XYZ file of C-alpha atoms in Angstrom:
666
model
C 0.010 0.031 -0.008
C 1.559 3.422 -1.010
C 1.733 6.339 1.407
C -1.330 8.050 -0.064
C -3.517 5.073 0.289
C -2.238 4.483 3.715
C -3.070 7.973 4.808
C -6.707 7.656 3.341
C -7.310 4.410 5.071
C -5.970 5.684 8.427
C -8.353 8.737 8.170
C -11.309 6.486 7.293
C -10.503 4.074 10.155
C -10.236 7.038 12.580
C -13.815 8.166 11.653
C -15.106 4.611 11.892
C -13.722 4.068 15.295
C -15.250 7.573 16.431
C -18.619 6.413 15.057
C -18.318 3.057 16.919
C -17.660 4.940 20.204
C -20.672 7.221 19.779
C -22.829 4.102 18.985
C -21.657 2.368 22.066
C -22.374 5.402 24.341
C -25.824 5.796 22.959
C -27.065 2.304 23.972
C -29.527 3.850 26.533
C -31.004 6.153 23.870
C -31.569 3.265 21.459
C -33.144 1.242 24.261
C -35.547 4.180 24.891
C -36.484 4.242 21.217
C -37.296 0.567 21.409
C -39.443 1.086 24.456
C -41.364 3.846 22.739
C -41.942 1.711 19.667
C -43.312 -1.118 21.774
C -45.497 1.329 23.710
C -46.957 3.059 20.681
C -46.864 0.125 18.193
C -45.307 2.633 15.710
C -41.770 2.796 14.041
C -42.111 6.673 14.074
C -40.964 7.946 17.451
C -38.869 10.864 18.586
C -38.979 13.833 21.010
C -42.186 15.957 21.046
C -40.146 18.878 19.725
C -38.923 16.822 16.789
C -42.281 15.249 16.057
C -44.085 18.621 15.980
C -41.460 20.149 13.788
C -41.549 17.257 11.339
C -45.366 17.364 11.071
C -45.376 21.053 10.535
C -42.759 20.770 7.855
C -44.651 18.015 5.978
C -48.118 19.770 6.132
C -46.913 23.269 5.243
C -44.860 21.959 2.268
C -47.872 20.072 0.998
C -46.137 16.763 1.206
C -49.002 15.159 3.230
C -52.475 14.997 1.730
C -54.606 16.775 4.275
C -57.218 13.995 3.993
C -54.628 11.674 5.751
C -55.312 13.451 8.969
C -59.037 13.213 8.471
C -58.929 9.518 7.639
C -56.749 8.721 10.689
C -59.070 10.871 12.810
C -62.018 8.699 11.817
C -60.240 5.741 13.130
C -59.616 7.192 16.654
C -59.331 10.628 18.122
C -56.278 12.652 17.049
C -54.731 13.462 20.437
C -51.402 15.130 20.552
C -48.127 13.660 19.685
C -49.460 10.184 19.030
C -51.637 11.727 16.257
C -48.638 13.328 14.600
C -46.628 10.146 14.764
C -49.416 8.333 12.996
C -49.702 10.945 10.221
C -45.896 10.920 9.688
C -45.969 7.107 9.540
C -48.845 7.296 6.963
C -46.658 9.643 4.839
C -43.674 7.327 5.359
C -45.518 4.344 3.944
C -47.138 5.880 0.892
C -45.261 7.896 -1.769
C -46.509 9.688 -4.868
C -45.296 8.509 -8.261
C -43.069 11.543 -8.659
C -40.974 10.207 -5.814
C -38.869 8.468 -8.519
C -38.431 11.431 -10.815
C -37.607 13.660 -8.020
C -35.029 11.125 -6.856
C -33.516 11.020 -10.361
C -33.130 14.731 -10.329
C -31.429 14.591 -6.853
C -29.170 11.826 -8.108
C -27.893 13.891 -11.084
C -26.068 16.274 -8.748
C -24.002 13.310 -7.101
C -20.589 12.755 -8.447
C -17.669 10.228 -8.053
C -14.537 11.643 -6.718
C -11.315 9.991 -7.975
C -7.695 10.696 -7.167
C -5.346 11.128 -10.111
C -2.225 9.162 -9.310
C 0.641 8.114 -11.659
C -1.702 8.644 -14.649
C -4.529 6.644 -13.155
C -7.849 7.656 -11.588
C -8.489 5.905 -8.312
C -12.056 6.214 -6.996
C -12.002 7.366 -3.427
C -15.472 8.733 -2.392
C -18.599 10.632 -3.366
C -19.608 14.185 -3.434
C -22.690 16.173 -4.392
C -23.377 19.727 -5.517
C -25.288 21.768 -2.915
C -25.088 25.015 -4.871
C -24.346 25.778 -8.479
C -20.525 25.743 -7.763
C -20.042 24.092 -4.283
C -19.457 20.427 -3.657
C -19.946 18.733 -0.296
C -18.051 15.689 0.752
C -16.112 14.277 3.758
C -13.064 15.696 5.373
C -11.496 12.236 5.249
C -12.080 12.285 1.478
C -10.715 15.744 0.885
C -8.769 16.874 3.970
C -6.532 19.452 2.402
C -6.276 21.924 -0.465
C -3.465 19.761 -1.964
C -5.694 16.814 -2.038
C -8.583 18.709 -3.576
C -6.299 19.941 -6.284
C -5.389 16.232 -7.129
C -8.769 14.869 -7.779
C -11.414 14.767 -10.623
C -15.155 15.068 -10.065
C -17.127 12.664 -12.357
C -20.810 13.330 -13.034
C -23.092 10.807 -14.891
C -21.039 7.738 -13.897
C -24.060 5.503 -13.818
C -26.000 2.935 -15.878
C -28.561 4.235 -18.321
C -32.091 3.034 -18.783
C -30.932 0.031 -21.045
C -28.144 -0.838 -18.554
C -25.411 0.622 -20.695
C -22.864 3.040 -19.093
C -23.699 6.654 -19.699
C -20.990 9.089 -20.921
C -19.484 11.040 -17.993
C -18.405 14.585 -17.492
C -15.351 15.386 -15.445
C -14.474 18.577 -13.581
C -11.538 19.768 -11.550
C -11.982 21.536 -8.208
C -10.904 25.092 -7.373
C -10.028 24.916 -3.661
C -8.052 28.138 -3.929
C -11.324 29.978 -4.475
C -13.216 28.180 -1.641
C -12.282 25.364 0.710
C -13.790 24.797 4.193
C -13.261 21.585 6.249
C -13.931 20.163 9.638
C -12.367 16.949 10.890
C -14.805 16.265 13.694
C -17.849 16.858 11.622
C -16.035 15.248 8.798
C -17.189 17.657 6.017
C -15.499 19.589 3.283
C -17.154 22.174 1.107
C -15.140 23.182 -1.949
C -15.702 25.031 -5.125
C -15.918 23.145 -8.531
C -14.015 24.835 -11.325
C -16.280 26.102 -14.090
C -16.353 24.091 -17.319
C -15.457 20.319 -17.790
C -11.859 19.068 -17.955
C -10.306 19.969 -21.201
C -12.892 22.481 -22.178
C -12.859 26.244 -22.017
C -14.116 27.436 -18.643
C -17.847 28.019 -18.902
C -20.994 27.553 -16.943
C -21.016 26.353 -13.383
C -21.633 22.553 -13.032
C -25.010 23.141 -11.379
C -26.323 24.726 -14.602
C -26.022 21.201 -16.074
C -26.564 18.823 -13.271
C -28.566 20.807 -10.807
C -27.948 20.814 -7.070
C -29.665 19.769 -3.832
C -30.186 22.566 -1.325
C -28.989 22.450 2.228
C -31.752 23.277 4.829
C -30.936 24.587 8.312
C -34.475 24.204 9.817
C -35.348 21.228 11.890
C -38.176 18.945 10.936
C -36.597 17.134 7.970
C -36.698 13.633 9.540
C -37.573 11.755 12.698
C -36.569 8.404 14.102
C -38.356 5.594 12.224
C -38.640 7.338 8.886
C -37.092 6.097 5.688
C -33.811 7.444 4.269
C -32.253 7.234 0.844
C -28.503 7.265 0.188
C -26.959 7.939 -3.252
C -23.304 7.290 -3.931
C -20.424 5.348 -5.517
C -19.713 2.333 -3.204
C -16.219 1.127 -3.744
C -15.895 3.304 -6.693
C -18.611 1.538 -8.779
C -21.174 3.311 -10.953
C -23.688 5.338 -8.995
C -26.011 3.280 -6.696
C -28.897 4.094 -4.538
C -29.918 2.549 -1.177
C -33.529 3.357 -1.132
C -36.406 3.135 1.301
C -35.131 0.066 3.125
C -33.261 2.294 5.483
C -34.527 3.759 8.759
C -33.318 6.552 11.092
C -32.524 4.879 14.407
C -31.300 7.766 16.585
C -30.543 11.423 16.516
C -27.511 12.494 18.323
C -26.364 16.193 18.777
C -24.121 16.221 15.796
C -24.803 12.894 14.030
C -27.584 10.587 12.891
C -27.471 6.846 13.205
C -29.403 4.778 10.634
C -29.684 1.335 9.247
C -28.608 1.162 5.550
C -26.681 -0.853 3.022
C -23.639 1.321 2.341
C -20.020 0.577 1.649
C -16.712 2.557 1.954
C -16.992 4.435 -1.326
C -20.225 5.935 0.018
C -18.104 8.301 2.044
C -19.402 11.822 1.200
C -22.799 10.554 -0.090
C -25.829 12.827 0.596
C -28.541 11.057 2.823
C -32.028 12.108 1.839
C -35.458 11.921 3.390
C -38.489 10.875 1.261
C -38.937 14.428 0.066
C -35.393 14.299 -1.313
C -34.141 16.910 1.141
C -30.587 16.269 2.363
C -30.680 15.393 6.013
C -27.103 14.101 6.577
C -23.756 13.629 5.086
C -22.846 10.024 5.271
C -19.323 9.479 6.515
C -18.784 6.141 8.310
C -20.054 2.706 9.066
C -20.398 1.286 12.634
C -18.654 -2.087 12.847
C -19.467 -4.883 15.200
C -16.804 -5.397 17.710
C -15.873 -8.108 20.349
C -15.307 -7.517 24.032
C -11.717 -6.625 23.269
C -12.661 -3.847 20.830
C -11.680 -5.810 17.758
C -13.661 -5.372 14.535
C -15.543 -8.559 13.509
C -16.209 -10.053 10.131
C -19.601 -11.115 8.930
C -18.755 -14.757 9.888
C -17.940 -13.735 13.470
C -14.127 -13.937 13.154
C -11.787 -11.084 13.894
C -11.310 -8.914 10.869
C -7.879 -8.309 9.429
C -7.062 -5.390 7.094
C -6.335 -7.901 4.292
C -9.882 -9.164 4.478
C -11.299 -6.052 2.787
C -13.785 -3.547 4.002
C -16.713 -5.539 2.524
C -16.089 -8.339 4.890
C -16.812 -6.241 8.039
C -19.975 -6.902 9.897
C -21.580 -3.388 9.788
C -24.351 -2.878 12.397
C -25.200 0.826 11.676
C -24.241 3.842 9.693
C -23.527 7.467 10.796
C -24.008 10.700 9.050
C -23.362 14.322 10.051
C -26.451 16.333 10.562
C -26.961 19.038 7.932
C -28.198 21.554 10.431
C -25.082 21.096 12.549
C -22.850 21.272 9.507
C -24.416 24.659 8.539
C -24.119 25.928 11.959
C -20.409 25.305 11.906
C -20.125 26.886 8.456
C -21.971 29.973 9.694
C -19.455 30.662 12.471
C -16.568 31.283 9.935
C -15.400 34.391 8.331
C -15.224 34.802 4.541
C -13.920 37.397 2.140
C -16.374 38.960 -0.299
C -15.704 36.569 -3.099
C -16.121 33.628 -0.874
C -19.205 35.141 0.662
C -20.717 35.520 -2.827
C -20.071 31.726 -3.469
C -21.514 30.945 -0.051
C -24.649 33.028 -0.767
C -25.477 30.596 -3.601
C -26.364 27.963 -1.037
C -29.657 29.996 -0.910
C -31.897 31.181 1.886
C -32.739 27.696 3.171
C -29.195 27.380 4.468
C -30.010 29.972 7.144
C -26.684 31.853 6.734
C -26.940 35.553 7.638
C -24.768 38.207 6.016
C -22.332 38.241 8.961
C -22.022 34.473 8.780
C -23.506 33.755 12.226
C -26.090 31.028 12.515
C -28.106 30.599 15.607
C -28.754 27.361 17.386
C -30.516 24.774 14.993
C -33.677 24.888 17.157
C -34.112 28.582 16.434
C -32.666 29.252 12.924
C -31.023 32.504 12.253
C -32.604 35.133 10.033
C -32.175 34.042 6.485
C -29.933 35.989 4.286
C -31.519 37.592 1.235
C -29.249 36.295 -1.570
C -28.318 38.334 -4.726
C -30.920 38.298 -7.447
C -28.974 35.859 -9.545
C -28.987 33.307 -6.719
C -32.829 33.258 -6.508
C -34.750 31.052 -8.974
C -36.620 33.286 -11.360
C -39.877 32.591 -13.290
C -40.470 31.509 -16.842
C -41.648 33.672 -19.667
C -44.190 32.742 -22.413
C -43.454 32.854 -26.135
C -44.167 36.231 -27.548
C -46.037 34.693 -30.589
C -48.524 32.751 -28.506
C -52.175 33.463 -28.910
C -51.649 35.419 -32.156
C -49.094 37.676 -30.450
C -51.842 39.952 -29.136
C -52.522 38.413 -25.674
C -50.709 36.576 -22.897
C -51.713 34.206 -20.142
C -50.042 34.655 -16.663
C -50.239 32.063 -13.907
C -49.606 33.602 -10.401
C -48.900 30.940 -7.804
C -49.550 30.877 -4.069
C -47.487 29.962 -0.954
C -45.009 27.170 -0.209
C -43.455 26.874 -3.676
C -39.836 27.458 -2.501
C -37.367 25.156 -3.903
C -39.659 24.191 -6.721
C -38.904 24.362 -10.437
C -41.107 27.107 -12.028
C -41.166 25.166 -15.346
C -42.504 22.066 -13.583
C -45.072 24.130 -11.822
C -46.128 25.746 -15.086
C -46.682 22.332 -16.586
C -48.767 21.163 -13.689
C -50.955 24.239 -13.859
C -51.275 23.850 -17.628
C -52.111 20.157 -17.285
C -54.977 21.077 -14.877
C -56.253 23.734 -17.295
C -55.995 21.436 -20.322
C -58.107 18.836 -18.560
C -60.828 21.366 -18.120
C -60.432 22.634 -21.661
C -60.892 19.039 -22.876
C -64.121 18.739 -20.808
C -65.186 22.104 -22.359
C -64.476 20.794 -25.931
C -61.802 23.548 -26.459
C -58.184 23.232 -27.645
C -55.488 22.704 -25.016
C -52.636 25.248 -24.648
C -48.909 24.699 -24.611
C -47.046 25.382 -21.276
C -44.314 27.149 -23.223
C -46.898 29.856 -24.157
C -47.593 30.719 -20.419
C -45.869 33.316 -18.291
C -45.131 32.031 -14.849
C -43.536 34.614 -12.562
C -41.996 32.796 -9.616
C -41.715 34.449 -6.173
C -41.504 31.293 -3.988
C -37.837 31.534 -3.140
C -37.920 35.338 -2.898
C -40.839 35.204 -0.397
C -38.822 32.985 1.933
C -35.741 34.890 1.526
C -37.421 38.210 2.270
C -39.299 36.979 5.292
C -36.136 36.773 7.258
C -36.906 37.168 11.100
C -40.500 37.986 10.149
C -41.245 34.254 9.594
C -40.598 33.316 13.196
C -42.555 36.288 14.419
C -45.680 35.262 12.598
C -45.283 31.647 13.781
C -45.676 32.831 17.287
C -48.799 34.780 16.374
C -48.949 38.369 14.837
C -52.052 40.340 15.371
C -52.955 40.107 11.748
C -52.485 36.340 11.622
C -54.612 35.857 14.698
C -57.321 38.175 13.404
C -57.449 36.366 10.099
C -57.837 32.976 11.759
C -60.527 34.413 14.100
C -62.385 35.891 11.211
C -62.244 32.666 9.175
C -63.538 30.710 12.200
C -66.500 33.154 12.454
C -67.309 32.524 8.712
C -67.120 28.850 9.537
C -69.951 29.374 12.260
C -67.725 28.992 15.202
C -69.688 29.980 18.491
C -68.308 32.214 21.132
C -65.415 31.363 23.252
C -65.875 28.379 25.552
C -68.361 26.637 23.421
C -66.004 25.012 20.925
C -65.499 21.802 22.940
C -69.244 21.127 22.701
C -69.095 20.829 18.885
C -69.381 17.131 18.166
C -67.557 17.257 14.809
C -64.461 19.119 16.153
C -64.358 17.057 19.324
C -64.741 13.703 17.458
C -62.381 14.332 14.689
C -59.617 16.385 16.178
C -59.793 15.894 19.965
C -56.692 17.322 21.618
C -54.632 17.505 18.469
C -54.775 21.355 18.200
C -53.174 22.320 21.536
C -50.052 20.459 20.751
C -49.216 22.426 17.672
C -51.014 25.649 17.266
C -51.082 27.347 20.682
C -53.695 30.098 21.324
C -55.380 30.042 17.980
C -55.848 26.213 18.120
C -59.536 26.379 18.794
C -60.360 28.510 15.754
C -58.155 26.400 13.571
C -59.489 23.177 14.887
C -63.015 24.415 14.195
C -62.215 25.421 10.619
C -60.370 22.133 10.056
C -63.232 20.031 11.354
C -65.680 21.676 9.000
C -63.442 21.815 5.878
C -61.739 18.405 5.955
C -58.296 19.988 5.788
C -55.838 19.838 8.544
C -55.374 22.755 11.076
C -51.635 22.838 10.509
C -52.034 23.431 6.804
C -54.700 26.046 7.258
C -52.663 27.933 9.867
C -49.576 27.920 7.615
C -51.481 29.419 4.732
C -52.919 32.221 6.830
C -49.510 32.788 8.255
C -47.927 33.508 4.893
C -50.859 35.769 3.919
C -50.286 37.796 7.149
C -46.516 37.993 6.492
C -47.034 39.357 3.049
C -49.775 41.916 4.132
C -48.062 43.048 7.320
C -44.506 43.740 6.154
C -44.007 46.216 3.318
C -40.418 44.956 2.751
C -41.897 41.458 2.008
C -44.585 42.825 -0.137
C -42.297 44.946 -2.289
C -39.840 42.064 -2.712
C -42.533 39.782 -4.000
C -44.136 42.407 -6.318
C -40.763 43.348 -7.776
C -40.046 39.750 -8.526
C -43.404 39.130 -10.203
C -43.293 42.434 -12.151
C -39.863 41.373 -13.571
C -41.424 38.360 -15.487
C -44.680 39.946 -16.682
C -45.323 40.638 -20.371
C -44.362 44.034 -21.649
C -47.641 45.006 -23.103
C -50.873 43.766 -24.796
C -53.815 41.852 -23.445
C -53.342 39.636 -20.345
C -55.353 36.782 -18.861
C -54.287 36.694 -15.236
C -54.946 33.372 -13.328
C -54.175 33.533 -9.614
C -54.428 31.113 -6.695
C -54.350 31.411 -2.905
C -51.907 34.009 -1.716
C -51.384 34.697 -5.444
C -54.816 36.270 -5.498
C -53.737 38.748 -2.911
C -50.563 39.477 -4.786
C -52.568 39.863 -7.967
C -54.751 42.588 -6.430
C -51.661 44.530 -5.435
C -50.054 43.843 -8.699
C -52.998 45.532 -10.573
C -52.003 48.760 -8.952
C -48.479 48.513 -10.227
C -48.813 47.264 -13.846
C -47.741 49.551 -16.673
C -50.558 51.154 -18.746
C -49.526 49.140 -21.739
C -51.028 46.014 -20.144
C -54.720 45.443 -20.490
C -56.057 42.747 -18.018
C -59.013 41.463 -20.034
C -59.747 38.546 -17.632
C -58.841 38.028 -13.893
C -59.301 34.672 -12.417
C -59.078 34.193 -8.671
C -59.147 30.667 -7.304
C -59.182 29.484 -3.702
C -58.858 33.106 -2.530
C -58.907 34.686 0.923
C -59.968 38.044 -0.503
C -63.460 37.818 1.120
C -61.877 38.351 4.632
C -62.005 41.849 5.873
C -58.534 41.454 7.401
C -57.156 40.820 3.925
C -58.830 43.325 1.668
C -58.439 46.137 4.070
C -54.668 45.571 3.924
C -54.370 45.746 0.128
C -52.604 48.540 -1.590
C -55.954 49.686 -3.035
C -57.249 50.139 0.618
C -60.148 47.892 0.558
C -62.666 45.748 -1.499
C -62.760 48.084 -4.452
C -63.049 46.247 -7.795
C -59.944 47.213 -10.013
C -61.068 49.372 -12.937
C -58.454 48.094 -15.320
C -59.937 44.466 -15.067
C -62.402 43.609 -17.797
C -63.968 40.330 -16.718
C -63.426 38.852 -13.274
C -64.180 35.204 -12.402
C -63.747 34.003 -8.789
C -63.977 30.348 -8.267
C -64.133 28.638 -4.889
C -64.956 25.426 -3.142
C -67.010 25.339 0.030
C -64.605 22.856 1.646
C -61.537 25.041 0.877
C -60.851 26.868 4.240
C -58.755 29.481 2.562
C -61.655 30.557 0.380
C -63.812 30.625 3.502
C -64.808 34.271 2.947
C -66.361 33.444 -0.528
C -68.420 34.243 -2.369
C -66.784 37.583 -2.998
C -69.727 39.589 -4.313
C -71.117 40.559 -0.879
C -67.726 42.430 -0.196
C -66.530 43.339 -3.671
C -69.790 44.134 -5.413
C -71.951 42.479 -8.157
C -69.546 43.205 -11.008
C -67.827 39.883 -10.840
C -68.718 36.238 -11.307
C -68.651 33.831 -8.339
C -68.453 30.281 -9.494
C -68.602 27.548 -6.785
C -67.053 24.218 -7.802
C -66.717 20.827 -6.103
C -63.147 19.844 -5.568
C -62.046 16.408 -4.129
C -61.841 16.915 -0.309
C -58.259 15.722 -0.125
C -57.364 18.289 -2.795
C -59.701 21.057 -1.673
C -57.177 23.864 -2.269
C -55.333 22.367 -5.238
C -55.105 24.853 -8.207
C -55.084 21.996 -10.761
C -58.395 20.784 -9.488
C -59.880 24.376 -9.844
C -58.679 24.718 -13.347
C -59.856 21.278 -14.394
C -63.442 22.326 -13.964
C -65.041 22.793 -17.385
C -66.700 26.115 -16.555
C -63.475 27.580 -15.274
C -61.488 26.442 -18.094
C -64.017 27.511 -20.644
C -63.896 31.058 -19.332
C -60.146 31.172 -19.863
C -60.096 29.259 -23.128
C -62.696 31.419 -24.795
C -60.833 34.628 -23.723
C -57.617 33.283 -25.173
C -59.274 32.226 -28.582
C -61.310 35.432 -28.954
């Protein structure tokens, strides 16, 4: 074994032994997990804080069908943490079909790291892009700048759909531009040089292969949930250990999980089922005898000549992403490095002065430069005869999404309705889709946590919605049989002092109180902070058509943004049709906060169609005509209860689609 190989092996063994010591010290915690599982008859168990954070993240991101909570509530009362554990377990066991396509997208950003030595390339680990230019791997894979300068990064080293090997693209690293490492947490973050090896320097690798964002917030996974690992074990073509892996224990800095991984998986990203990175895989935990000697699978003492694949691995360990980001945020950077770091995006929770708070209370998120925020997509100028444009204006919780993918989903719903109406479908490429999802989260900053704890506007919106839902005076809620039977004590665990109103709305709408509360929270944040409002409006205006006739289709929070937008559009734009779907504009607390100053129908709008479903709690102030006047059309529709607030369901109704289609073909 040469010196270089011996050094790499020693570093890996050091990390393996440290993981084994942590595993041995955490025996009592694992026993407690086992006890909880036996007591609850559920694989999903964790601290109350982690369970609540996980449930909130799943609901507010739209990853859990709200009907899941309703169905489980029919089986037995939803009371506190046990209810959330069952809901998380439900989500853990059933995945949408796009689980696979989203996984393929995540895998594209994973690369094989090989050391160039004596004219050969020797595979030594895995890395993944976490921004357009930054690669994340282990310290024991890339411990120094010199080592980083001696490797190649290979994307696409995987089998194709017909089992043939795909062509690969190789890059060099640029550690002189950015290189951060930590031996204890075993991570290295380094810049990838622009342009493939042998080519003229060009675009950042993320422009071709994408990247997986790092997220500072808690709530990404709890004990018992599935995990997915993508890497290059033993230097082989890219492989995935999928679904048959479970988180066993959360330590302060590390996660322990059951998974089939091998030494080449060092540096592999570990994902949850929503393809968010939860950990950086760095070491296996070997089984040892009483003398501390590593054992083989056959029970004999392992010798170095046996090979790493002969070891009896009993667990795996990864570095928690939130802890990694906290360490990264404590460091100082020059302006050029800070610009690269900003590309991690607002979800990384790194403020401008590079100080990150404790992971349980994420720091104010830094507002990245404009080029680091995902922008919307523009329609073709020749569409619809070149005289008119259609604009889709989305609602909340779209951060991290692909605007082109969202545009296709909206268009698919509309085309379904157009087919029912016997009208021609439209091409997604003809649609303008301004995207403010990332910008909204970036501009919230400290505002997000403030609204979480209950701003006056947020609480007044919830209270007004509850009154619209027929909630009796304070003290009488517990007598309502629907709320009591379906939700029991679920609300108090999660939603604090507005729990009764949210529970009442939830019981009558079929949607979960967490989801309802999150939607009203974002509406309140937008209306209550002029900085947030301006940031969103500026982002939307940047991707609007320059002139001509516009059909503006808006949804949820997007309907509130649309009303403000109408006061900002240039005179060259003529809004011939405004569609509002699933809108909160009927609530006094919303329309009194608009830039127009109240429920005054915009003069520049030709036709206004408002569509709503009685089971959609966000549209609970509908119909709009009592507040906004008779010069609009209220169209009630019947959405599936589990997708009560879904824009694709609204657009798929023939009457809604026909109104849009006829205007576009006029």
